[in-house]
Each structure stands twice: as structure tokens, then as C-alpha cells.
CSV table of C-alpha atoms in Angstrom, one decimal:
chain,number,residue,atom,x,y,z
O,1,MET,CA,141.6,96.0,108.2
O,2,SER,CA,139.2,98.6,109.5
O,3,GLU,CA,136.7,98.7,112.3
O,4,PRO,CA,134.1,101.5,112.2
O,5,SER,CA,133.4,102.8,115.7
O,6,ASP,CA,130.1,104.6,115.7
O,7,PRO,CA,126.8,103.6,114.0
O,8,SER,CA,126.1,107.3,113.3
O,9,ASP,CA,129.4,107.7,111.3
O,10,GLN,CA,129.1,108.7,107.7
O,11,PHE,CA,129.9,105.9,105.4
O,12,ASP,CA,130.8,108.0,102.3
O,13,ASP,CA,134.5,107.5,102.6
O,14,ILE,CA,134.1,103.8,102.8
O,15,VAL,CA,131.5,103.4,100.2
O,16,ASP,CA,133.7,105.4,97.7
O,17,ALA,CA,135.9,102.3,97.6
O,18,GLU,CA,136.1,100.7,94.2
O,19,THR,CA,133.1,98.5,93.4
O,20,HIS,CA,134.2,97.2,90.1
O,21,ARG,CA,137.1,95.1,89.1
O,22,ASP,CA,140.3,97.0,88.4
O,23,PRO,CA,140.2,97.7,84.6
O,24,ASP,CA,144.0,98.2,84.5
O,25,LEU,CA,144.9,94.7,85.6
O,26,ALA,CA,146.9,93.3,82.7
O,27,VAL,CA,145.9,89.8,81.5
O,28,ILE,CA,149.1,88.3,80.0
O,29,GLU,CA,149.4,85.0,78.2
O,30,ALA,CA,151.9,83.2,80.2
O,31,GLY,CA,152.5,80.1,78.0
O,32,SER,CA,153.4,77.1,80.0
O,33,ARG,CA,154.2,78.9,83.2
O,34,THR,CA,151.8,76.9,85.4
O,35,LEU,CA,153.7,76.0,88.6
O,36,ARG,CA,151.4,73.0,88.7
O,37,THR,CA,154.1,70.8,90.1
O,38,GLN,CA,153.9,72.7,93.4
O,39,GLY,CA,150.7,70.9,94.1
O,40,GLY,CA,151.9,67.4,93.4
O,41,PRO,CA,149.9,65.1,91.3
O,42,PRO,CA,146.3,66.2,90.4
O,43,PRO,CA,143.6,64.9,92.8
O,44,GLY,CA,141.0,62.4,91.6
O,45,ASP,CA,137.5,63.4,90.6
O,46,PRO,CA,136.2,65.4,93.6
O,47,VAL,CA,132.6,64.4,92.7
O,48,PRO,CA,131.5,61.0,93.9
O,49,GLY,CA,129.4,58.7,91.7
O,50,ARG,CA,126.7,56.4,92.9
O,51,PRO,CA,127.8,53.5,95.2
O,52,GLU,CA,128.9,50.5,93.3
O,53,ASP,CA,127.5,48.1,95.9
O,54,PRO,CA,123.8,47.6,94.9
O,55,GLU,CA,122.7,47.2,98.5
O,56,LEU,CA,124.4,50.4,99.6
O,57,ASP,CA,123.0,52.2,96.6
O,58,LYS,CA,119.6,51.0,97.5
O,59,ALA,CA,120.0,52.2,101.1
O,60,LEU,CA,121.2,55.6,99.9
O,61,ARG,CA,118.2,55.9,97.6
O,62,GLU,CA,115.9,55.1,100.4
O,63,VAL,CA,117.3,58.0,102.4
O,64,GLU,CA,117.0,60.3,99.4
O,65,THR,CA,113.4,59.2,99.0
O,66,GLU,CA,112.6,59.9,102.6
O,67,LEU,CA,114.2,63.3,102.3
O,68,SER,CA,112.3,64.1,99.1
O,69,THR,CA,109.0,63.9,101.0
O,70,ARG,CA,110.0,67.1,102.8
O,71,TRP,CA,109.7,70.6,101.6
O,72,GLY,CA,112.2,71.1,98.8
O,73,GLU,CA,114.9,73.8,98.7
O,74,THR,CA,112.6,76.2,96.8
O,75,LYS,CA,109.8,76.1,99.4
O,76,LEU,CA,110.8,78.1,102.4
O,77,GLU,CA,109.3,79.4,105.7
O,78,PRO,CA,111.6,82.2,106.8
O,79,SER,CA,112.5,81.1,110.2
O,80,VAL,CA,115.3,79.3,112.1
O,81,THR,CA,112.9,78.1,114.7
O,82,ARG,CA,112.8,74.4,113.6
O,83,ILE,CA,116.6,74.1,112.9
O,84,ALA,CA,117.3,75.7,116.3
O,85,ALA,CA,115.0,73.2,118.0
O,86,LEU,CA,116.8,70.4,116.2
O,87,MET,CA,120.2,71.7,117.3
O,88,ASP,CA,118.9,72.0,120.9
O,89,ILE,CA,117.7,68.4,121.0
O,90,LEU,CA,121.0,67.2,119.4
O,91,GLY,CA,123.0,69.0,122.1
O,92,GLU,CA,124.1,72.0,120.0
O,93,PRO,CA,126.7,70.2,117.8
O,94,GLN,CA,127.3,73.3,115.8
O,95,ARG,CA,129.0,74.9,118.8
O,96,ALA,CA,131.6,72.1,119.1
O,97,TYR,CA,134.0,73.8,116.6
O,98,PRO,CA,134.7,77.3,115.2
O,99,SER,CA,133.3,78.1,111.8
O,100,ILE,CA,133.6,80.3,108.7
O,101,HIS,CA,130.2,81.3,107.2
O,102,ILE,CA,129.8,82.2,103.5
O,103,THR,CA,127.0,84.1,101.8
O,104,GLY,CA,126.7,86.0,98.6
O,105,THR,CA,125.0,85.5,95.2
O,106,ASN,CA,127.8,83.8,93.2
O,107,GLY,CA,131.1,82.2,94.0
O,108,LYS,CA,130.1,80.7,97.4
O,109,THR,CA,131.0,77.1,96.6
O,110,SER,CA,134.3,77.8,94.9
O,111,THR,CA,135.3,80.1,97.7
O,112,ALA,CA,134.3,77.5,100.3
O,113,ARG,CA,136.5,74.9,98.5
O,114,MET,CA,139.4,77.3,98.4
O,115,ILE,CA,139.0,78.1,102.1
O,116,GLU,CA,138.8,74.3,102.8
O,117,ALA,CA,142.0,73.7,100.8
O,118,LEU,CA,143.9,76.4,102.7
O,119,LEU,CA,142.8,75.2,106.1
O,120,GLY,CA,143.6,71.6,105.3
O,121,ALA,CA,147.1,72.6,104.0
O,122,PHE,CA,147.7,74.1,107.5
O,123,ASP,CA,146.9,70.7,109.1
O,124,LEU,CA,143.4,71.6,110.3
O,125,ARG,CA,140.7,69.0,110.0
O,126,THR,CA,137.8,70.6,108.0
O,127,GLY,CA,134.2,70.0,107.5
O,128,ARG,CA,132.5,71.7,104.5
O,129,TYR,CA,128.8,72.1,103.9
O,130,THR,CA,127.8,73.4,100.4
O,131,SER,CA,124.7,73.2,98.2
O,132,PRO,CA,123.3,72.2,95.9
O,133,HIS,CA,125.2,69.1,94.7
O,134,VAL,CA,126.4,68.5,91.2
O,135,GLN,CA,125.8,64.7,91.0
O,136,THR,CA,125.4,63.0,94.3
O,137,ILE,CA,123.8,64.2,97.6
O,138,THR,CA,126.8,63.1,99.6
O,139,GLU,CA,128.8,66.0,98.0
O,140,ARG,CA,127.1,68.4,100.3
O,141,ILE,CA,128.9,67.2,103.4
O,142,SER,CA,132.7,66.9,103.2
O,143,LEU,CA,135.3,65.9,105.8
O,144,ASP,CA,139.0,66.5,105.2
O,145,GLY,CA,138.4,67.8,101.7
O,146,ALA,CA,136.3,64.9,100.4
O,147,PRO,CA,132.6,64.1,100.4
O,148,ILE,CA,131.6,61.7,103.2
O,149,SER,CA,131.0,58.2,102.1
O,150,ALA,CA,127.5,56.9,101.3
O,151,GLU,CA,127.8,54.6,104.4
O,152,ARG,CA,128.6,57.6,106.6
O,153,PHE,CA,125.8,59.7,105.1
O,154,ILE,CA,123.3,56.9,105.8
O,155,GLU,CA,124.5,56.4,109.3
O,156,THR,CA,124.3,60.2,110.0
O,157,TYR,CA,120.8,60.3,108.7
O,158,GLN,CA,119.8,57.3,110.8
O,159,ASP,CA,121.4,58.9,113.9
O,160,VAL,CA,119.5,62.2,113.6
O,161,LYS,CA,116.2,60.8,112.3
O,162,PRO,CA,114.6,60.1,115.7
O,163,TYR,CA,115.4,63.7,116.8
O,164,VAL,CA,114.1,65.1,113.5
O,165,GLU,CA,110.8,63.2,114.0
O,166,LEU,CA,110.5,64.7,117.6
O,167,VAL,CA,110.9,68.2,116.2
O,168,ASP,CA,108.5,67.4,113.4
O,169,ALA,CA,105.9,66.5,116.0
O,170,ARG,CA,106.3,69.7,117.9
O,171,GLU,CA,106.4,72.3,115.2
O,172,GLU,CA,103.7,73.6,112.9
O,173,TYR,CA,105.7,72.5,109.8
O,174,ARG,CA,108.0,69.6,109.4
O,175,LEU,CA,111.7,70.2,109.0
O,176,SER,CA,112.5,70.8,105.4
O,177,PHE,CA,114.9,68.9,103.2
O,178,PHE,CA,117.6,71.5,103.6
O,179,GLU,CA,117.1,71.8,107.4
O,180,VAL,CA,117.6,68.1,107.8
O,181,LEU,CA,120.7,68.1,105.7
O,182,THR,CA,122.0,71.1,107.7
O,183,GLY,CA,121.4,69.2,111.0
O,184,MET,CA,123.2,66.2,109.5
O,185,ALA,CA,126.2,68.3,108.5
O,186,TYR,CA,126.6,69.9,111.9
O,187,ALA,CA,126.2,66.5,113.7
O,188,ALA,CA,128.7,64.9,111.3
O,189,PHE,CA,131.2,67.7,111.9
O,190,ALA,CA,130.9,67.3,115.7
O,191,ASP,CA,131.2,63.5,115.5
O,192,ALA,CA,134.3,63.6,113.3
O,193,PRO,CA,135.4,65.9,115.1
O,194,VAL,CA,136.6,68.8,112.9
O,195,ASP,CA,138.8,71.7,113.8
O,196,VAL,CA,136.8,74.1,111.7
O,197,ALA,CA,133.6,74.1,109.7
O,198,VAL,CA,133.3,75.9,106.3
O,199,VAL,CA,129.6,76.6,105.8
O,200,GLU,CA,127.8,78.0,102.8
O,201,VAL,CA,124.3,79.4,103.2
O,202,GLY,CA,121.5,77.8,101.2
O,203,MET,CA,119.7,81.1,100.5
O,204,GLY,CA,120.0,84.6,102.0
O,205,GLY,CA,121.5,84.6,105.5
O,206,THR,CA,119.2,85.9,108.3
O,207,TRP,CA,116.7,83.0,108.2
O,208,ASP,CA,118.8,80.4,106.4
O,209,ALA,CA,119.0,77.1,108.2
O,210,THR,CA,122.7,77.3,108.4
O,211,ASN,CA,122.4,80.5,110.5
O,212,VAL,CA,122.5,78.8,113.9
O,213,ILE,CA,126.3,79.1,114.0
O,214,ASP,CA,128.2,82.0,115.4
O,215,ALA,CA,131.0,82.2,112.9
O,216,SER,CA,134.1,84.2,113.8
O,217,VAL,CA,134.6,84.9,110.1
O,218,ALA,CA,131.7,85.9,107.8
O,219,VAL,CA,132.4,86.0,104.1
O,220,VAL,CA,130.3,87.9,101.6
O,221,THR,CA,131.0,87.0,98.0
O,222,PRO,CA,129.6,89.4,95.3
O,223,ILE,CA,125.9,90.2,95.6
O,224,ASP,CA,123.7,90.5,92.6
O,225,LEU,CA,120.0,90.0,91.8
O,226,ASP,CA,118.9,86.4,92.3
O,227,HIS,CA,116.0,84.9,94.3
O,228,THR,CA,114.4,88.3,94.1
O,229,ASP,CA,110.9,86.9,95.1
O,230,ARG,CA,112.4,85.8,98.4
O,231,LEU,CA,115.3,88.1,99.1
O,232,GLY,CA,114.2,91.5,97.6
O,233,GLY,CA,114.3,93.3,94.3
O,234,THR,CA,117.4,95.4,94.8
O,235,THR,CA,121.0,94.5,95.8
O,236,ALA,CA,120.6,96.5,98.9
O,237,GLU,CA,117.5,94.5,100.0
O,238,ILE,CA,119.4,91.2,99.2
O,239,ALA,CA,122.4,92.5,101.2
O,240,GLY,CA,120.1,93.1,104.1
O,241,GLU,CA,119.1,89.4,104.2
O,242,LYS,CA,122.6,88.2,103.6
O,243,SER,CA,124.1,90.4,106.3
O,244,GLY,CA,122.3,88.3,108.9
O,245,ILE,CA,125.3,86.0,109.1
O,246,VAL,CA,127.4,88.8,110.6
O,247,LYS,CA,127.6,88.1,114.3
O,248,PRO,CA,128.9,90.3,117.2
O,249,GLY,CA,132.7,90.6,117.2
O,250,ALA,CA,133.1,88.7,113.9
O,251,THR,CA,135.5,89.6,111.1
O,252,VAL,CA,133.6,90.3,107.8
O,253,ILE,CA,135.5,89.5,104.6
O,254,MET,CA,133.7,91.5,101.9
O,255,ALA,CA,134.2,90.9,98.2
O,256,GLN,CA,133.7,93.9,95.9
O,257,GLN,CA,130.1,94.9,96.0
O,258,PRO,CA,127.6,97.3,94.4
O,259,VAL,CA,127.5,100.5,96.3
O,260,ASP,CA,124.1,100.0,97.9
O,261,ALA,CA,124.9,96.5,99.0
O,262,ALA,CA,128.2,97.7,100.5
O,263,GLN,CA,126.4,100.4,102.5
O,264,VAL,CA,124.0,97.8,104.0
O,265,LEU,CA,126.8,95.4,104.9
O,266,LEU,CA,129.0,98.1,106.4
O,267,LYS,CA,126.1,99.4,108.5
O,268,LYS,CA,125.4,95.8,109.8
O,269,ALA,CA,129.1,95.4,110.7
O,270,VAL,CA,129.1,98.6,112.7
O,271,GLU,CA,125.9,97.5,114.5
O,272,ALA,CA,127.5,94.1,115.3
O,273,ASP,CA,130.8,95.7,116.4
O,274,ALA,CA,132.4,93.5,113.6
O,275,THR,CA,135.7,94.2,111.9
O,276,VAL,CA,135.6,94.7,108.2
O,277,ALA,CA,138.1,93.8,105.5
O,278,ARG,CA,137.2,94.9,102.0
O,279,GLU,CA,138.5,93.6,98.7
O,280,GLY,CA,140.3,96.4,96.9
O,281,MET,CA,141.1,98.1,100.2
O,282,GLU,CA,142.5,95.9,102.9
O,283,PHE,CA,143.2,93.0,100.5
O,284,GLY,CA,143.1,92.4,96.7
O,285,ILE,CA,144.7,91.1,93.6
O,286,VAL,CA,148.1,92.6,92.7
O,287,SER,CA,148.6,90.9,89.4
O,288,ARG,CA,147.0,88.1,87.3
O,289,GLU,CA,148.3,86.3,84.3
O,290,VAL,CA,146.6,83.7,82.2
O,291,ALA,CA,148.5,80.4,82.4
O,292,VAL,CA,148.2,77.0,80.8
O,293,GLY,CA,145.5,75.2,82.9
O,294,GLY,CA,144.6,78.2,85.0
O,295,GLN,CA,146.2,81.5,86.1
O,296,LEU,CA,149.1,82.8,87.9
O,297,LEU,CA,148.4,85.3,90.7
O,298,THR,CA,150.1,87.7,93.1
O,299,LEU,CA,147.7,88.3,96.0
O,300,ARG,CA,147.7,90.9,98.7
O,301,GLY,CA,146.3,89.4,101.8
O,302,LEU,CA,145.6,91.0,105.2
O,303,GLY,CA,149.2,90.4,106.3
O,304,GLY,CA,151.2,90.9,103.1
O,305,GLU,CA,151.8,89.7,99.5
O,306,TYR,CA,151.8,86.1,98.2
O,307,THR,CA,153.6,85.8,94.8
O,308,ASP,CA,153.6,83.1,92.2
O,309,VAL,CA,150.3,81.5,93.3
O,310,PHE,CA,149.0,79.1,90.6
O,311,LEU,CA,145.3,78.6,90.5
O,312,PRO,CA,144.1,75.8,88.3
O,313,LEU,CA,140.8,77.4,87.5
O,314,HIS,CA,139.8,79.8,84.7
O,315,GLY,CA,138.3,83.3,84.9
O,316,ALA,CA,138.9,86.5,86.7
O,317,TYR,CA,136.1,85.8,89.1
O,318,GLN,CA,138.0,82.7,90.4
O,319,ALA,CA,141.0,84.9,91.1
O,320,HIS,CA,138.7,87.2,93.1
O,321,ASN,CA,137.3,84.2,94.9
O,322,ALA,CA,140.8,83.1,95.7
O,323,VAL,CA,141.8,86.4,97.3
O,324,VAL,CA,138.6,86.4,99.4
O,325,ALA,CA,139.3,82.9,100.5
O,326,LEU,CA,142.9,83.8,101.4
O,327,ALA,CA,141.7,86.8,103.5
O,328,ALA,CA,139.1,84.7,105.3
O,329,VAL,CA,141.7,82.1,106.3
O,330,GLU,CA,144.1,84.9,107.4
O,331,ALA,CA,141.3,86.4,109.5
O,332,PHE,CA,140.6,83.0,111.0
O,333,PHE,CA,144.2,82.8,112.1
O,334,GLY,CA,144.1,86.3,113.5
O,335,ILE,CA,146.4,87.8,110.8
O,336,GLY,CA,145.8,91.5,110.1
O,337,ALA,CA,144.4,92.1,113.5
O,338,ASP,CA,146.4,90.3,116.2
O,339,HIS,CA,149.4,89.3,114.1
O,340,ALA,CA,151.3,91.4,111.5
O,341,ARG,CA,152.5,88.5,109.4
O,342,THR,CA,151.6,86.3,106.4
O,343,LEU,CA,150.7,82.7,106.2
O,344,ASP,CA,153.5,80.4,105.0
O,345,PRO,CA,153.7,81.3,101.3
O,346,ASP,CA,154.8,77.8,100.1
O,347,THR,CA,151.8,76.3,102.0
O,348,VAL,CA,149.5,78.8,100.4
O,349,ARG,CA,150.9,78.0,96.9
O,350,THR,CA,150.5,74.3,97.4
O,351,ALA,CA,146.9,74.6,98.6
O,352,PHE,CA,145.8,76.8,95.7
O,353,ALA,CA,147.5,74.6,93.2
O,354,ARG,CA,145.4,71.7,94.2
O,355,VAL,CA,142.0,73.4,94.3
O,356,ALA,CA,139.2,71.9,92.2
O,357,SER,CA,135.8,73.4,91.6
O,358,PRO,CA,133.6,70.9,89.6
O,359,GLY,CA,131.2,72.4,87.2
O,360,ARG,CA,132.9,75.7,87.1
O,361,LEU,CA,134.5,76.1,83.6
O,362,GLU,CA,135.4,72.4,83.9
O,363,ILE,CA,136.8,70.7,80.9
O,364,VAL,CA,135.2,67.2,80.5
O,365,ARG,CA,136.1,66.4,76.9
O,366,THR,CA,138.5,67.5,74.2
O,367,SER,CA,138.3,67.4,70.4
O,368,PRO,CA,136.2,69.4,70.5
O,369,THR,CA,136.5,70.9,74.0
O,370,VAL,CA,133.4,70.6,76.1
O,371,LEU,CA,133.1,72.8,79.1
O,372,LEU,CA,130.6,72.7,82.0
O,373,ASP,CA,129.7,75.7,84.0
O,374,ALA,CA,126.9,76.1,86.5
O,375,ALA,CA,126.2,79.8,85.8
O,376,HIS,CA,122.4,80.2,86.5
O,377,ASN,CA,121.9,83.9,86.7
O,378,PRO,CA,123.0,86.9,84.6
O,379,HIS,CA,125.8,87.9,86.9
O,380,GLY,CA,127.3,84.4,86.9
O,381,ALA,CA,126.8,84.1,83.1
O,382,ARG,CA,128.6,87.4,82.5
O,383,ALA,CA,131.6,86.2,84.6
O,384,THR,CA,131.6,82.9,82.8
O,385,ALA,CA,131.5,84.5,79.4
O,386,GLU,CA,134.4,86.7,80.3
O,387,GLY,CA,136.3,83.7,81.6
O,388,VAL,CA,135.7,81.6,78.4
O,389,SER,CA,136.8,84.5,76.2
O,390,GLU,CA,140.0,85.1,78.2
O,391,ALA,CA,141.1,81.5,78.7
O,392,PHE,CA,140.0,79.7,75.5
O,393,GLY,CA,140.7,80.8,71.9
O,394,PHE,CA,137.6,79.2,70.4
O,395,SER,CA,136.9,80.0,66.8
O,396,ARG,CA,133.4,78.6,67.2
O,397,LEU,CA,131.6,78.1,70.5
O,398,VAL,CA,128.2,76.5,70.8
O,399,GLY,CA,126.1,76.7,73.9
O,400,VAL,CA,123.8,74.0,75.5
O,401,VAL,CA,121.4,75.7,77.8
O,402,SER,CA,118.7,74.6,80.2
O,403,THR,CA,117.7,76.9,83.1
O,404,SER,CA,115.4,76.6,86.1
O,405,GLY,CA,112.0,78.0,85.9
O,406,ASP,CA,112.5,80.6,88.6
O,407,LYS,CA,115.6,82.2,87.1
O,408,ASP,CA,116.2,85.1,84.7
O,409,ALA,CA,116.6,83.1,81.6
O,410,ARG,CA,116.6,86.1,79.3
O,411,GLY,CA,119.3,87.8,81.2
O,412,LEU,CA,121.4,84.7,81.2
O,413,LEU,CA,121.0,84.2,77.4
O,414,GLU,CA,121.8,87.8,76.7
O,415,ALA,CA,125.0,87.5,78.7
O,416,PHE,CA,126.1,84.5,76.5
O,417,GLU,CA,124.9,85.8,73.2
O,418,PRO,CA,128.1,87.6,72.3
O,419,ILE,CA,130.2,84.4,72.7
O,420,PHE,CA,127.8,81.7,71.3
O,421,ALA,CA,127.8,81.1,67.5
O,422,GLU,CA,124.6,79.0,68.1
O,423,VAL,CA,122.7,77.8,71.2
O,424,VAL,CA,121.0,74.5,71.7
O,425,ILE,CA,118.0,74.7,74.0
O,426,THR,CA,117.2,71.7,76.1
O,427,ALA,CA,115.9,70.5,79.4
O,428,ASN,CA,117.7,68.9,82.4
O,429,SER,CA,116.3,66.2,84.7
O,430,ASN,CA,115.0,68.6,87.4
O,431,PRO,CA,111.3,69.1,87.6
O,432,ARG,CA,111.8,72.8,87.9
O,433,ALA,CA,113.6,73.0,84.5
O,434,THR,CA,112.2,75.7,82.3
O,435,ASP,CA,109.8,74.5,79.7
O,436,VAL,CA,111.8,73.8,76.5
O,437,ASP,CA,109.4,75.7,74.2
O,438,ALA,CA,109.2,78.7,76.5
O,439,LEU,CA,113.0,78.9,76.8
O,440,ALA,CA,113.4,78.4,73.0
O,441,ALA,CA,111.0,81.3,72.4
O,442,ILE,CA,113.2,83.6,74.6
O,443,ALA,CA,116.3,82.3,72.9
O,444,VAL,CA,114.9,83.2,69.4
O,445,GLU,CA,114.3,86.7,70.6
O,446,VAL,CA,117.8,87.0,71.9
O,447,PHE,CA,119.8,85.1,69.2
O,448,GLY,CA,117.5,85.1,66.2
O,449,GLU,CA,115.9,82.0,64.8
O,450,ASP,CA,118.9,80.9,62.6
O,451,ARG,CA,121.1,80.6,65.7
O,452,VAL,CA,118.8,78.5,67.9
O,453,VAL,CA,118.4,74.7,67.9
O,454,VAL,CA,115.9,72.8,70.1
O,455,GLU,CA,116.6,69.3,71.4
O,456,PRO,CA,114.4,68.4,74.4
O,457,ARG,CA,116.7,65.6,75.6
O,458,LEU,CA,120.1,66.7,77.0
O,459,PRO,CA,122.1,63.8,75.4
O,460,ASP,CA,120.7,64.8,72.0
O,461,ALA,CA,121.4,68.5,72.7
O,462,ILE,CA,125.1,67.8,73.5
O,463,GLU,CA,125.5,65.7,70.4
O,464,ALA,CA,123.9,68.4,68.3
O,465,ALA,CA,126.2,71.0,69.8
O,466,ILE,CA,129.3,69.0,69.1
O,467,THR,CA,128.2,68.5,65.5
O,468,LEU,CA,127.6,72.3,65.1
O,469,ALA,CA,131.0,73.1,66.7
O,470,GLU,CA,132.8,70.9,64.3
O,471,GLU,CA,131.2,72.4,61.2
O,472,GLU,CA,133.0,74.5,58.5
O,473,ALA,CA,136.3,72.7,59.1
O,474,GLU,CA,136.9,74.5,62.4
O,475,TYR,CA,137.4,71.4,64.3
O,476,GLY,CA,140.6,72.5,66.0
O,477,GLY,CA,139.2,75.7,67.4
O,478,ALA,CA,135.7,74.4,68.3
O,479,GLY,CA,134.1,74.4,71.7
O,480,VAL,CA,130.9,73.5,73.5
O,481,LEU,CA,129.7,75.1,76.8
O,482,VAL,CA,127.0,73.4,78.8
O,483,THR,CA,125.4,75.8,81.2
O,484,GLY,CA,122.3,77.4,82.7
O,485,SER,CA,121.8,75.4,85.9
O,486,ILE,CA,123.8,73.2,88.3
O,487,PHE,CA,121.3,70.5,87.4
O,488,THR,CA,122.2,70.8,83.7
O,489,VAL,CA,125.8,70.5,84.6
O,490,GLY,CA,125.3,67.5,86.8
O,491,ASP,CA,123.3,65.7,84.2
O,492,ALA,CA,126.0,66.5,81.5
O,493,ARG,CA,128.8,65.5,83.8
O,494,LEU,CA,127.2,62.1,84.3
O,495,LEU,CA,127.0,61.7,80.5
O,496,LEU,CA,130.5,63.0,79.7
O,497,ARG,CA,132.7,62.4,82.7
O,498,ARG,CA,136.0,60.8,81.9
O,499,GLY,CA,137.1,57.3,83.1
């Protein structure tokens, strides 16, 4: 790990660090070498469904309806004034436990889940706050590695509601949907109580509602262009907003970044007297092999190497998320700074072998294989396309795509064009979904008219894609990828989930 000492120092030596994935890492087909047994039996579906009890489901829907009357997650007033006021009136619950704070453009939720799994394997009680949800709002707040129950979610809302209303009455604007949920998460973690909170920002960092914690570890996953209307038009400007989670004396775990973003993050770390650990420098991937059901890794952490780590997730980007998560947990335990040692390797292996990341190259059906992936911007789409090409030998892959209206649909479609034989354009259930005709027009420009099918309803789109994938007697090597938005993935998961 490194700790720059003077804000006036030249950053050239640091910035010269690699900013792209190592092109020489061999990707070797490892057959059945999975080490899956180290994690024990696979966990159940990590995504909860609606409550089966009609009265409980009704009560949860009433809470969701009340929350929906507030500003949505896309309408923001860049300030932490309201959430700070709520924390004050609640007795500062976010200070009742240490925390790890995660920002970045892509990979935040997967990294948060990996950090949570590692901490839990070391017998710490965890609270995890992530967004948005795939299927059910309760997913956003987790305790001990599982979403809180509908009952507990409702109770938490009722507990904080009087205080939320007090803040509403005092402030110029009411607390937003995301601010109320953030307050609920922090209160639930304090009430549990948890040993450590793993918190993902909603957007940006500096003025994000989650940024009322003083995390000892700040994690920055790869930064790319997204939410440019709110965060800035360059990766440097976006990094400036995201660097707001770096607090005095913290340890910054930094994934590989564009050069201009790295400069901004490093400067912020110096100003905050924070210690920096950079992927590719202080920690990184030593080797990576494709394996049945995932990949086999050797990771270099802050304290040493961890060999034979099976990760049951596909794609190089998940391997990079894994090593970032490992470094974050090492930093939380003081490894690399106060202690020159590694975490227990067997415990690390067990934790990673049980990681799940719903909606991230998730297989929900076979014959033909149907994958779900929540890629919603060009950077994420490129990573997904690489992961699909590496892990699956599809002879014919058909895409099902619906995006959100504020995203770079053209860039996303261009990233997928090389791997899709055809694309089925559709719409998800979110009101912000891109107009089907408008998205189809872009798709025709990218793919050509002969490769584009339009089905406004998602169930029809999935059926059409499966039919296309099975054409020309290529049934055995066919695949369908449903992508473009987490809302698209959530809708598809409800339609296709097993059991």
C-alpha cells in the first residue's frame, strides 16, 4: 500500500500505473476443475419474491405506495442536508458501527456482495445496502447476507416514519425515496446490531444520501461515463463527484481506472491524508482460468497470495471485482498496513465459492440457455459481451434489450452487436423505459434491419428470442441474453425464475 505525503507531489509515477486489464493473462479452459465443493451446497435464490401472505403483501405494497409519492431516484437535489437532519433526529444510527463505502460506475453491487460474503465468513454480522433492486424492494437492505423480511422492512419503515415526517416539515423539499430507504437501512443496521455495514452509493458520492457515514474503507470500482447530466461529461469530473466518499484517514481501495479519473482520486486521497491501494500495483489478479460454473483465480491481496479461489461467476470483470473486494476486507482488518499477513486462505476460498450476484450473467433457463445481465451502459455492456464470449460457446446468441430513457442506448447496442446474431427490442415495466420504436430505430442503424425484431411486450420478446435461437438446427449451441436495464432483468427473472 502507498500513502502520498504532500499534496504538491507530482503524480506522474503513480498515474503511469497500468489502467487497462493485463492483456497477457491467460484464459485457460479448466474443464471440471471448479472447487465448488469448498463452499458446501449452493445457497437458495438470493432474491426474495413477494410475500405469500396476502395481508403481509398488502402491507408491503402500502409502504411501497407511500414511498412512491416521494421524489424518485432520478430526481435529485444535490445535498445531504435532509438525510443529515434525519440521522440527527434518529440519534446518528450510522455511527453505531464501522462501514465500508463503495462507489464507481459498474460492479458496485457484485463487489458489495463479495465483501459481505468475506466478512460473514470471518464471523462478522453484516448489513448491506445496495440499489436498485432486481425484483423486490426488500433486497436493498440485507442482514447476515440475506434481504430483510417483509415484516422487518415494514416495521423499520413505521419506526422511522414519524421522524421522516418531522424532517419533511422542516426542510424545503421532502425526503426523497432513496433518502428514506437510506435512513431505514442505517436504522435497521443499528437495531440489529451489525458489526460492519457494506454500503453502496446510489449515485456519485459527494452528495449521495449514503454519504453521512465516515467509512474506514472507501472502495472505488471502475469509473466510466454514466449519469453524465448529473455527474459530469468526463471520467475526471465523475471521479471528482465519486471521490467525496474518501474521508480523512481512510484506506482507499481503487480498481483500475482511466488515467484522468485516477489522477483525481489520488489527489483527493492526498488531501484527505488517506492511504491508497491500487489494483495492478498493491494488489491484483495473478492468474485466472475459466472453469465449469465460473472461474478459478489466484489473487494477490495486500498481505500475500491466495491460490485456488473458485468464483462461481462469469467474466473477467467479476474476477477484478473479487480482488477489489478481497483488498477491501484486508484493509478493514488492517492487513497491509498494521499487519503483514494474509486472511485465512481456506475461509477466503469458502466465502468466494458461495458468492451469488443475481442478474449478472445469471443462467435462469437451459435448452436453450437464457442469461440475464443488468448491463445498462456501454462500459458494462462491453464487459458482459467479453464475459459471454469467454464463458459460453454459443453458436447463435440472440439479445433481448430494453433500456432506460436516460442511458446511452446506442453505445450499449454497439457493444453487443458483435455477439448478437439478432436482437429483439422490447420494453420493461419501468415508466422510464426507452420508447420501443425509438430504441428499434437505433437498433436498425446498429444491426441492420434484417437483424432486428420488435416485440413491445417482454414475454413475447423472450419467446421470440428463444424461437430465433433455436433456428437452423443449432439448438444445442443456442443462447438468449436478456439485458439493457436492471428493470428488464427483474421483469425477466420473474417470468423465468426456476422453481
